[in-house]
Coordinates of C-alpha atoms and ligand atoms in Angstrom, one line a residue:
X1 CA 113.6 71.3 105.4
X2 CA 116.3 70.4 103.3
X3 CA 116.9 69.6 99.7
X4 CA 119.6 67.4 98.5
X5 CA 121.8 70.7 97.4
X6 CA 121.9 71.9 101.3
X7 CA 123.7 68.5 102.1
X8 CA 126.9 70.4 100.9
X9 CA 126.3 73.1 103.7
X10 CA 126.6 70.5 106.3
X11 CA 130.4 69.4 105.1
X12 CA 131.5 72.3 104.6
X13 CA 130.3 73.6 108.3
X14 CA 133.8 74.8 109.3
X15 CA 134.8 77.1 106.2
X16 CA 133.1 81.4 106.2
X17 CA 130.6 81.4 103.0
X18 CA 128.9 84.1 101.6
X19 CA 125.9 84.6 102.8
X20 CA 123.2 85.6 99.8
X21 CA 120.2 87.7 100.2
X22 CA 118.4 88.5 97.6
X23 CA 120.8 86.7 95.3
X24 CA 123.5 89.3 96.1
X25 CA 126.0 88.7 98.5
X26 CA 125.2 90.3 101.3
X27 CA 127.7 92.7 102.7
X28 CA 130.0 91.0 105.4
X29 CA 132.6 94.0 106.0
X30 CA 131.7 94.7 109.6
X31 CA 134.6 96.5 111.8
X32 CA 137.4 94.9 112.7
X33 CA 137.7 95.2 116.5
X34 CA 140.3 93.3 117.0
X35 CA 142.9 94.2 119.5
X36 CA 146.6 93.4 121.5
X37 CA 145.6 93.0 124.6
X38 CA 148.7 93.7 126.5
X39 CA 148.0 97.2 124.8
X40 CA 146.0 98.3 127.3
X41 CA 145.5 98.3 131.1
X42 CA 142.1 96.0 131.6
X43 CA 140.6 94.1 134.6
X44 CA 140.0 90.8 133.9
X45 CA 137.2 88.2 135.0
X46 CA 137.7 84.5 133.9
X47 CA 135.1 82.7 131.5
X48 CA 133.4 80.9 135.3
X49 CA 132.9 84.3 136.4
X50 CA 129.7 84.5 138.5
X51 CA 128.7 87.6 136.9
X52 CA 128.9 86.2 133.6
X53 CA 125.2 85.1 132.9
X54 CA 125.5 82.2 129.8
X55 CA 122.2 82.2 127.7
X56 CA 121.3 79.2 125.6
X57 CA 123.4 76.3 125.9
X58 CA 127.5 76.5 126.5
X59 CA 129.2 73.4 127.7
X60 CA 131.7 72.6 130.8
X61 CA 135.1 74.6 128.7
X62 CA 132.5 77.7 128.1
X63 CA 131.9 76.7 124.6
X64 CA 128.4 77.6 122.8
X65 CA 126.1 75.1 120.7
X66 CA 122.7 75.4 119.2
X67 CA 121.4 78.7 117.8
X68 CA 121.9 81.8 119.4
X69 CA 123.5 81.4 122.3
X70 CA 125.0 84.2 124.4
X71 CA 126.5 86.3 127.9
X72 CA 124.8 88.8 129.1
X73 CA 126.4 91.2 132.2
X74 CA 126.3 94.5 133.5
X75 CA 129.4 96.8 133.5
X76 CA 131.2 100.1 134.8
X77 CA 133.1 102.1 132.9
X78 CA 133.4 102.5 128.8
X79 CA 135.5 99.7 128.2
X80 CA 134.2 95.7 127.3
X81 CA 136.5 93.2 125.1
X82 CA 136.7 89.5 125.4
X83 CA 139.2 87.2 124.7
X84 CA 137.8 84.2 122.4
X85 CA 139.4 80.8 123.3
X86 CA 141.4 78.3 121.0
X87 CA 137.7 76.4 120.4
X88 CA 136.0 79.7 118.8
X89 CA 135.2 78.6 114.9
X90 CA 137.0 80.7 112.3
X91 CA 135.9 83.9 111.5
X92 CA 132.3 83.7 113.6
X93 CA 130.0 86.5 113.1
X94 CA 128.9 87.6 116.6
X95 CA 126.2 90.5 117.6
X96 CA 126.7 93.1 120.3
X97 CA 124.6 95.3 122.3
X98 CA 124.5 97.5 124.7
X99 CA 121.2 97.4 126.4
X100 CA 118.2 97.6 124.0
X101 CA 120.1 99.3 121.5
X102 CA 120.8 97.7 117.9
X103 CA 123.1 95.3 117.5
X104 CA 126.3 95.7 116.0
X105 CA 128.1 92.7 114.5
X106 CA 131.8 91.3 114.1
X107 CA 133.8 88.7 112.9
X108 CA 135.5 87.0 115.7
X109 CA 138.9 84.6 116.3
X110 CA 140.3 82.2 117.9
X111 CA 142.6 83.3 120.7
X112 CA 141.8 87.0 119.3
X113 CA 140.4 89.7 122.0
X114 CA 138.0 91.8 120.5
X115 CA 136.9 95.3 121.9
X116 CA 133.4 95.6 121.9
X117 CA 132.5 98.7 123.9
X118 CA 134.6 102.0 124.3
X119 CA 134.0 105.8 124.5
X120 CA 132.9 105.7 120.9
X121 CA 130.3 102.4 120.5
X122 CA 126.6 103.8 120.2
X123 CA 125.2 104.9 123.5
X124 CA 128.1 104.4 125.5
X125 CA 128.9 107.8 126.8
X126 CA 125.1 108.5 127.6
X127 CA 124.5 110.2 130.8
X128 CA 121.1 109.0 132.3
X129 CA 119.9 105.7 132.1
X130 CA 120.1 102.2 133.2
X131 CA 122.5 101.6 135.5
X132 CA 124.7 99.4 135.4
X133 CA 125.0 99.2 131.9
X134 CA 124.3 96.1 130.2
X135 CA 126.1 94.3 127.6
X136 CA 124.5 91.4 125.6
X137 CA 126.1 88.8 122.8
X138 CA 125.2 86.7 120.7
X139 CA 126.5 83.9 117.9
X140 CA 124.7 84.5 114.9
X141 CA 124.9 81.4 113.2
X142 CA 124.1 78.0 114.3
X143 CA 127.4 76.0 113.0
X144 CA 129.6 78.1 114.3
X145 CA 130.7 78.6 118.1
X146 CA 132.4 80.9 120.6
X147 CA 134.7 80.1 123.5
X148 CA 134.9 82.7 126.1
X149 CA 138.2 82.9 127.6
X150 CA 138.3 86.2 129.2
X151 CA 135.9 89.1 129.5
X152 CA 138.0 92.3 130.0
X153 CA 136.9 96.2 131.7
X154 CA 139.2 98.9 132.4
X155 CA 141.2 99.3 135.1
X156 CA 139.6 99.8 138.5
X157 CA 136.1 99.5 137.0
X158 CA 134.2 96.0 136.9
X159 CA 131.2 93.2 136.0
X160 CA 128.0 93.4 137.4
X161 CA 125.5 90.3 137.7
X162 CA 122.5 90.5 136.2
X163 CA 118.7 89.1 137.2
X164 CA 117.8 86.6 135.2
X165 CA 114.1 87.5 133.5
X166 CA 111.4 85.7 135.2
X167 CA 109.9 83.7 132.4
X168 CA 111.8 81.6 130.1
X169 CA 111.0 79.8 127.1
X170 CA 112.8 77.1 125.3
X171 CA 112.6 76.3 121.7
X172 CA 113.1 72.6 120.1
X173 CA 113.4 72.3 116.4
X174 CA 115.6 72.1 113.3
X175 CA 116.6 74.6 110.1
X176 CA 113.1 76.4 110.8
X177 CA 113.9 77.8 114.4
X178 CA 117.8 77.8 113.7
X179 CA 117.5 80.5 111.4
X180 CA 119.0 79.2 108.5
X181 CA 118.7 81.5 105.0
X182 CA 117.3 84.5 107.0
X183 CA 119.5 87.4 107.1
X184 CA 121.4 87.5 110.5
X185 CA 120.4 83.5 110.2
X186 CA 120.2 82.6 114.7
X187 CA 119.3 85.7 114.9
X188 CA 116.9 86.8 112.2
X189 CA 114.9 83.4 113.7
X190 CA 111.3 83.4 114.2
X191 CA 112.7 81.8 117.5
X192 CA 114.5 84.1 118.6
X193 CA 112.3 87.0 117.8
X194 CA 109.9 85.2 119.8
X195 CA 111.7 84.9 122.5
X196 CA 113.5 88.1 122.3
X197 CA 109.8 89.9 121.1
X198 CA 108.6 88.8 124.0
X199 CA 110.6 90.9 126.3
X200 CA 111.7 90.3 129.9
X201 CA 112.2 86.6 128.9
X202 CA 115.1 83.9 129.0
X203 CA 115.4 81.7 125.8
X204 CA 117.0 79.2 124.6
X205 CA 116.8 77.9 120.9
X206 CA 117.8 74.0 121.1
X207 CA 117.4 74.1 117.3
X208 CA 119.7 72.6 114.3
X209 CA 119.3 72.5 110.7
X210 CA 118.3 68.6 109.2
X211 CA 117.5 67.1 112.4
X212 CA 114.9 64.6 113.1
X213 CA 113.0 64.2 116.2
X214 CA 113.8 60.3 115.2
X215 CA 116.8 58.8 116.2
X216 CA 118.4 58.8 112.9
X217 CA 120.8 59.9 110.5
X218 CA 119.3 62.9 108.8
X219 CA 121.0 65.4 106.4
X220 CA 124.3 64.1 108.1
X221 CA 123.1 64.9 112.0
X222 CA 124.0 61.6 113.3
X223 CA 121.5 62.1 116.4
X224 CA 117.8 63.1 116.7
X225 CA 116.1 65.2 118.7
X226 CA 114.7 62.7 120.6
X227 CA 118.3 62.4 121.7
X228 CA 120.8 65.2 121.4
X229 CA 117.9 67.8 123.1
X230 CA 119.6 66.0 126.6
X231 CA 122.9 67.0 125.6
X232 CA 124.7 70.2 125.4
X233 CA 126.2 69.6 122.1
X234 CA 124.1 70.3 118.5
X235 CA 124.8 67.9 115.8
X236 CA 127.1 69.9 113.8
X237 CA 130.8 68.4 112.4
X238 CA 132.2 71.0 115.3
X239 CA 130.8 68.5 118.0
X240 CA 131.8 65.6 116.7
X241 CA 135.6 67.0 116.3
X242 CA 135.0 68.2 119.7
X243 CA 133.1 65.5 121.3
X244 CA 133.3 62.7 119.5
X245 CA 130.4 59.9 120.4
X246 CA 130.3 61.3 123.9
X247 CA 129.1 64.6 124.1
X248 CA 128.3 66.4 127.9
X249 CA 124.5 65.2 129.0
X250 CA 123.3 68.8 129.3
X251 CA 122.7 69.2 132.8
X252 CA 118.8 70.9 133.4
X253 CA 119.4 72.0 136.9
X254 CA 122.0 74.6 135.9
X255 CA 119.3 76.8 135.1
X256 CA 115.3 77.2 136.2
X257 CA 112.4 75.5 134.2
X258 CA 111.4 76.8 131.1
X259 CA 107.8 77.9 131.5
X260 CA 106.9 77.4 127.9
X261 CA 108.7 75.1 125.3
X262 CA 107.9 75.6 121.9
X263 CA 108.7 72.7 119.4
X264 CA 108.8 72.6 115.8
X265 CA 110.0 69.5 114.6
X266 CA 108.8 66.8 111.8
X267 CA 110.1 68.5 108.7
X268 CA 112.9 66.3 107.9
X269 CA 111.0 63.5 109.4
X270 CA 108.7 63.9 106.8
X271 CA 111.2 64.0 104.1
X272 CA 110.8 60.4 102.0
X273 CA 114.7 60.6 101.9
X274 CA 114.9 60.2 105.4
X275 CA 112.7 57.4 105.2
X276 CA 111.3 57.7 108.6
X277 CA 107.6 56.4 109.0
X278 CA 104.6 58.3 110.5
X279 CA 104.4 55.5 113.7
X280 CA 108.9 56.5 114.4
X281 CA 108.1 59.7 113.9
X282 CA 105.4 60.0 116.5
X283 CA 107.3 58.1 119.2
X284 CA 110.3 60.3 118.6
X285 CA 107.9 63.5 119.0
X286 CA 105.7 61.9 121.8
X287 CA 109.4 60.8 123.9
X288 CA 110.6 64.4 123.5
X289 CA 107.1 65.4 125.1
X290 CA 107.5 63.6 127.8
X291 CA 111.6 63.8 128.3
X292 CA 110.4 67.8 128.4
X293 CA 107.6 66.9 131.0
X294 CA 110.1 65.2 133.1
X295 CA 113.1 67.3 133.3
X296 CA 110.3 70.3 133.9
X297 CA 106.7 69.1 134.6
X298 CA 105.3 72.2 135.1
X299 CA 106.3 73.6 131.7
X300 CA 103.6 74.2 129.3
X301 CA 104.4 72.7 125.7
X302 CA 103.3 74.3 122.2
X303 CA 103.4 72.3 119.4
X304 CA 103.6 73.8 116.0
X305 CA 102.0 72.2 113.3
X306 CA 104.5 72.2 109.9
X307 CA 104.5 74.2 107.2
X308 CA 105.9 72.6 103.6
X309 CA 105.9 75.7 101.5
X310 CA 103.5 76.4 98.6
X311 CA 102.7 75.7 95.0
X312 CA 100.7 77.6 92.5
X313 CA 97.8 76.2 90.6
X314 CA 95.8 78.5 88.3
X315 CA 95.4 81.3 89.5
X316 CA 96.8 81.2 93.1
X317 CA 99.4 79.4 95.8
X318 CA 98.2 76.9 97.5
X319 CA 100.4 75.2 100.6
X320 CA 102.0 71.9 99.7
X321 CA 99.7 68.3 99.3
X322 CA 101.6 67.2 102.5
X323 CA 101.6 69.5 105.1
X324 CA 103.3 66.8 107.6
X325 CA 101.8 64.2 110.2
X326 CA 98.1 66.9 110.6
X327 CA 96.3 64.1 112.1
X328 CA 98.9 61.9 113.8
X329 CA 100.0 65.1 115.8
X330 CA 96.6 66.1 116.1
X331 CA 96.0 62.8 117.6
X332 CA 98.8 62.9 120.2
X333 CA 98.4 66.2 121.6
X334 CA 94.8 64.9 122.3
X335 CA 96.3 61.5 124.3
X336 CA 98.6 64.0 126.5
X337 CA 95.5 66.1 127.5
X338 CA 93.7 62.6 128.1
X339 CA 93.0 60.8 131.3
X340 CA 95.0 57.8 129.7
X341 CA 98.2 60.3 130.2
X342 CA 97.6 62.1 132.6
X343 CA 96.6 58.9 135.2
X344 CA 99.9 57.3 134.7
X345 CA 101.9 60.2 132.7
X346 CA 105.0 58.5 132.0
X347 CA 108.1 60.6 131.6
X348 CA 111.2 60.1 129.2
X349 CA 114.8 60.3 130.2
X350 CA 116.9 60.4 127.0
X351 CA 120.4 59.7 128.5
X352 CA 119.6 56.7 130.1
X353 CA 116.5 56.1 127.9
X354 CA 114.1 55.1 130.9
X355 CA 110.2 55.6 131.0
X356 CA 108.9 56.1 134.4
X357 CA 106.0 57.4 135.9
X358 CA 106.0 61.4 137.2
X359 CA 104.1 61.1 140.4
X360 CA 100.8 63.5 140.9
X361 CA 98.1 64.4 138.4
X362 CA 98.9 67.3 135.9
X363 CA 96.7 69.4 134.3
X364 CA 96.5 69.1 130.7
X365 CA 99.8 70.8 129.5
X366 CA 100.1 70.2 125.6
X367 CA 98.7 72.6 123.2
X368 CA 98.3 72.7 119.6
X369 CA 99.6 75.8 117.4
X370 CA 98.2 75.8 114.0
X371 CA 100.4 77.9 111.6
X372 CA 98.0 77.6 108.7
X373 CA 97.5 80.7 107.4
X374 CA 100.5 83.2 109.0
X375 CA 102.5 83.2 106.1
X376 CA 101.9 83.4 102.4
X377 CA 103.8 81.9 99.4
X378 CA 106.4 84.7 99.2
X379 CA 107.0 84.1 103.0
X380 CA 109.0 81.0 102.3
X381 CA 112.3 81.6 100.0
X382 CA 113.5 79.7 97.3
X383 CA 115.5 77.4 99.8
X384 CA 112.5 76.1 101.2
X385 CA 113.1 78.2 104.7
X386 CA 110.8 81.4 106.0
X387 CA 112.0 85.0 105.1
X388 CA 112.9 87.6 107.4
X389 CA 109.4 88.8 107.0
X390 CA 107.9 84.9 107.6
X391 CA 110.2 84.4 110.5
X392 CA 108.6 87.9 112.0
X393 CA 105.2 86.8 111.4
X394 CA 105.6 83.5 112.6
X395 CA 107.1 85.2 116.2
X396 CA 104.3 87.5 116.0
X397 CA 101.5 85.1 115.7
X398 CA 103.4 82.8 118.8
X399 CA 103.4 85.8 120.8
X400 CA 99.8 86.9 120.7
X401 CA 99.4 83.1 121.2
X402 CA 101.3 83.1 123.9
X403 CA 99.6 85.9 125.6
X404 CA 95.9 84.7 125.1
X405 CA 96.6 81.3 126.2
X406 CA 99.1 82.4 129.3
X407 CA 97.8 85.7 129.9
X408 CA 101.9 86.8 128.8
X409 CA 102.3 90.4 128.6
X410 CA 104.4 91.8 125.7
X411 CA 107.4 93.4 127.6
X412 CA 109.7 94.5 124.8
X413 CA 108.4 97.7 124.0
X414 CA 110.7 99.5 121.9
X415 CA 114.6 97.4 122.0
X416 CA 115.4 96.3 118.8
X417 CA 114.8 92.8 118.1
X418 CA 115.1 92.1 113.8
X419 CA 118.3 94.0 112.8
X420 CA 118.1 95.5 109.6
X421 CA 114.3 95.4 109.2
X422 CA 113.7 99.2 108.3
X423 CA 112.4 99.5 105.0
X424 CA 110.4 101.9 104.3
X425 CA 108.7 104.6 102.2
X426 CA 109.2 108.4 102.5
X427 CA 108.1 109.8 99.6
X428 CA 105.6 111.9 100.9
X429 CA 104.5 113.7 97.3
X430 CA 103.9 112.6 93.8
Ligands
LIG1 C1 150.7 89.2 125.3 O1 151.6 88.8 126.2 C2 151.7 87.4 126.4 C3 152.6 87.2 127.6 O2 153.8 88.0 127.5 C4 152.2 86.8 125.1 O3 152.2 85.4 125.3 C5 151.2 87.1 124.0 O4 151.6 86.6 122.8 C6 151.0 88.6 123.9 N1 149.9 88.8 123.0 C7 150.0 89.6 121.9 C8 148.8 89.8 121.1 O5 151.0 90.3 121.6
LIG2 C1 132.0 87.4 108.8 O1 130.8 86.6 109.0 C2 130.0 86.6 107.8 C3 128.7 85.8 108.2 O2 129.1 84.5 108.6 C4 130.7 85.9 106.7 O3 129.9 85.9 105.5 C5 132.0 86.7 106.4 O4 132.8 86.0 105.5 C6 132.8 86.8 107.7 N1 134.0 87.7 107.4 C7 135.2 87.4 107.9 C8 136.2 88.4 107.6 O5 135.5 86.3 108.5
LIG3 C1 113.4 52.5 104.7 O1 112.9 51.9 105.9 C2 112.4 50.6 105.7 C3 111.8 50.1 107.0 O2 112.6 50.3 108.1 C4 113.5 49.7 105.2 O3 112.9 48.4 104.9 C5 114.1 50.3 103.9 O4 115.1 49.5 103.5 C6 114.5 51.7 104.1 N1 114.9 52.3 102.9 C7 116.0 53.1 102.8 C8 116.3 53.7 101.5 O5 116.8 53.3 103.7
LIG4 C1 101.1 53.6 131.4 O1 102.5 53.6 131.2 C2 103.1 52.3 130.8 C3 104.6 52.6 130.7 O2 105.2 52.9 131.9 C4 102.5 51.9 129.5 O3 103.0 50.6 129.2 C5 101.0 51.8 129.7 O4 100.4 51.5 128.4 C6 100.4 53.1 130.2 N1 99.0 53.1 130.4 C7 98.2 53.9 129.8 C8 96.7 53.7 130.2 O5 98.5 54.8 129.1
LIG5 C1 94.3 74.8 110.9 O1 93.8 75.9 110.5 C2 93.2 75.8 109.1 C3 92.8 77.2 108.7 O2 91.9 77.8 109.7 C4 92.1 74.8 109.2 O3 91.6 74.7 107.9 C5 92.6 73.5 109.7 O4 91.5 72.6 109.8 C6 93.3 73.6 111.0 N1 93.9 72.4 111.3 C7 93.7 71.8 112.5 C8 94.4 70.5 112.7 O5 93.1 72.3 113.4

């Protein structure tokens, strides 16, 4: 959801703002670990390198879109830095891990090469554990990208390719599952913690603030959904410099089937200044239904009913008069499960915008995830957007879903996944 005061955001995508939390800014001195590469004696794997797993989407010059993508890879040795490439947005705040630890975060450059693991970075000179050592990254905010250039080890030591996870999830949305105005924004994301919570699990979070799932012009994303979820680009002013009206389709058989895809989108739809009507709205949704149901048609969809944020009256808070499309969604996620789908279950390719028929019978696939009731009033902040605290609810809540309805296990059981969550009390007398 946007108000008219978040248009400016959308202009301005390219500059480094201060991020607020809590009204303060929020401090944004992380180390600087730039460095001159020809410094130091590395080994060095190009950006196509096969051990270089690419999470989320990252088009054909190894360029990221969307929210929170990353590269994920085992190593030897003490030593990881990466060279960003000319396309890398200015200043980007990327997070750093090595295995389950917490992350660690930096700003990161154009043509710069950053060292991200040595001796010194936390639990790097440990003695007994996983082996090989794994290093994870990921772009923290959804307007800005990365270009991998280069991934660097020391001398004689080297990359090591990881298994992918056997589950994956996929995530469709806009400002709600992109993260913006939570903390680490990608990655303080109710979508991300879902996917991340979950453990063992690949995600991807196709997700960009003031899109529609109509065709439209909304908030300045010149695209829907219904659209620009077939490409590998976002919406953002960086694609159209890089891009232009032509943008890469994204090509689905670079990577498995998603399992489960979880979409969140009608918010801006909604919004009267958008002007897009309930029957636009539905066709957009019910086309990205079945464009998911064709590029995977054994994935499982959840759709999330909208939340609009509260108002008080009297006494209490009470969620906003129009809480979005309730029946009309209702309505359609009751014609998928229906014989009248599932007989002739016609499937949507957005690039070429055909409607065919799937062949076989599916079983019912859709299912309906009603968010009434997870978070309160003080879950949403004054920007109309979940806290950290209503984006972890919200990922709980999906997760147990997730499990009763799938029979999912929860396999994260102890890595961080929300940075800077600790608050606590330890006053123990008074
Ligand atoms: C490293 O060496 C290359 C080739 O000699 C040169 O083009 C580049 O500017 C050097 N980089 C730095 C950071 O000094
Ligand atoms: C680092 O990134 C944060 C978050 O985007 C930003 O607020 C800060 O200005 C950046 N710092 C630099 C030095 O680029
Ligand atoms: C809204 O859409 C209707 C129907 O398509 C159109 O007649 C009207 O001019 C639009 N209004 C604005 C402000 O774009
Ligand atoms: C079957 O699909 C076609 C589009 O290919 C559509 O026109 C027709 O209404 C559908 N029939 C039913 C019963 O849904
Ligand atoms: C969603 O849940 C709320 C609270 O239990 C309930 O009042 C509402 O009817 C539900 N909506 C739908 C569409 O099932």
């Amino acid at each position: 959801m946007l108000s008219i005061l978040n248009l400016a955001i959308f202009g301005l995508s390219l500059s480094t703002a201060t991020i607020l939390q809590n009204g303060q800014p929020r401090p944004s001195n992380y180390p600087d670990t730039r460095i001159d590469p020809n410094a130091s004696s590395f080994r060095t794997y190009p950006a196509d390198a096969p051990e270089i797993s690419y999470k989320g989407r990252w088009d054909s010059k190894h360029v990221s879109w969307w929210s929170a993508p990353g590269i994920k890879f085992g190593y030897t040795g003490q030593t990881v830095a990466i060279s960003f490439g000319h396309l890398t947005s200015p200043g980007v705040l990327i997070a750093y891990r090595i295995g389950g630890l917490d992350w660690t975060f930096t700003n990161v450059t154009a043509r710069g090469t950053h060292l991200l693991v040595s001796a010194d970075t936390p639990g790097s000179s440990l003695t007994t554990p996983i082996n090989p050592w794994t290093f994870e990254m990921r772009v923290t905010n959804w307007a800005y990208g990365v270009q991998i250039d280069s991934i660097h080890v020391a001398a004689g030591e080297k990359l090591v390719k990881l298994p992918d996870f056997g589950r994956r999830i996929e995530v469709i949305g806009d400002s709600l599952a992109a993260g913006m105005y939570t903390s680490y924004e990608g990655l303080s994301s109710w979508a991300y913690g879902l996917g991340a919570g979950l453990g063992d699990t690949e995600y991807s979070i196709t997700a960009y603030p003031g899109i529609c799932a109509a065709d439209q012009d909304c908030w300045g994303n010149p695209r829907g959904q219904v659209h620009q979820w077939f490409y590998t680009s976002d919406t953002s002013y960086r694609a159209s410099v890089a891009y232009g009206d032509n943008p890469e389709p994204w090509d689905f058989s670079k990577r498995p089937a998603a399992d489960i895809v979880v979409i969140n989108i009608g918010t801006n739809d909604q919004n009267a200044a958008n002007n897009v009507s309930t029957t636009v709205y539905i066709d957009a949704l019910t086309k990205i239904i079945q464009g998911v149901h064709g590029k995977w048609p054994k994935a499982h969809v959840i759709v999330m009913s909208l939340w609009l944020g509260f108002y008080q009256s009297g006494n209490s808070y009470f969620p906003g008069a129009s809480q979005g499309f309730v029946n009309e969604v209702c309505q359609m996620c009751k014609w998928f499960n229906s014989d009248d789908y599932l007989r002739n279950q016609t499937i949507y390719d957005g690039v070429t915008k055909k409607i065919s028929r799937a062949s076989g019978r599916p079983e019912p696939f859709v299912h309906y995830f009603n968010t009434s009731g997870i978070m309160q009033h003080n879950d949403i902040g004054p920007q109309w957007h979940p806290t950290d605290v209503g984006a972890i609810k919200v990922a709980s809540h999906l997760q147990q879903f997730i499990r009763i309805t799938f029979g999912w296990d929860l396999l994260a059981t102890g890595p961080e996944v929300f940075h800077d969550t600790l608050y606590w009390n330890d006053q123990s007398g008074y």
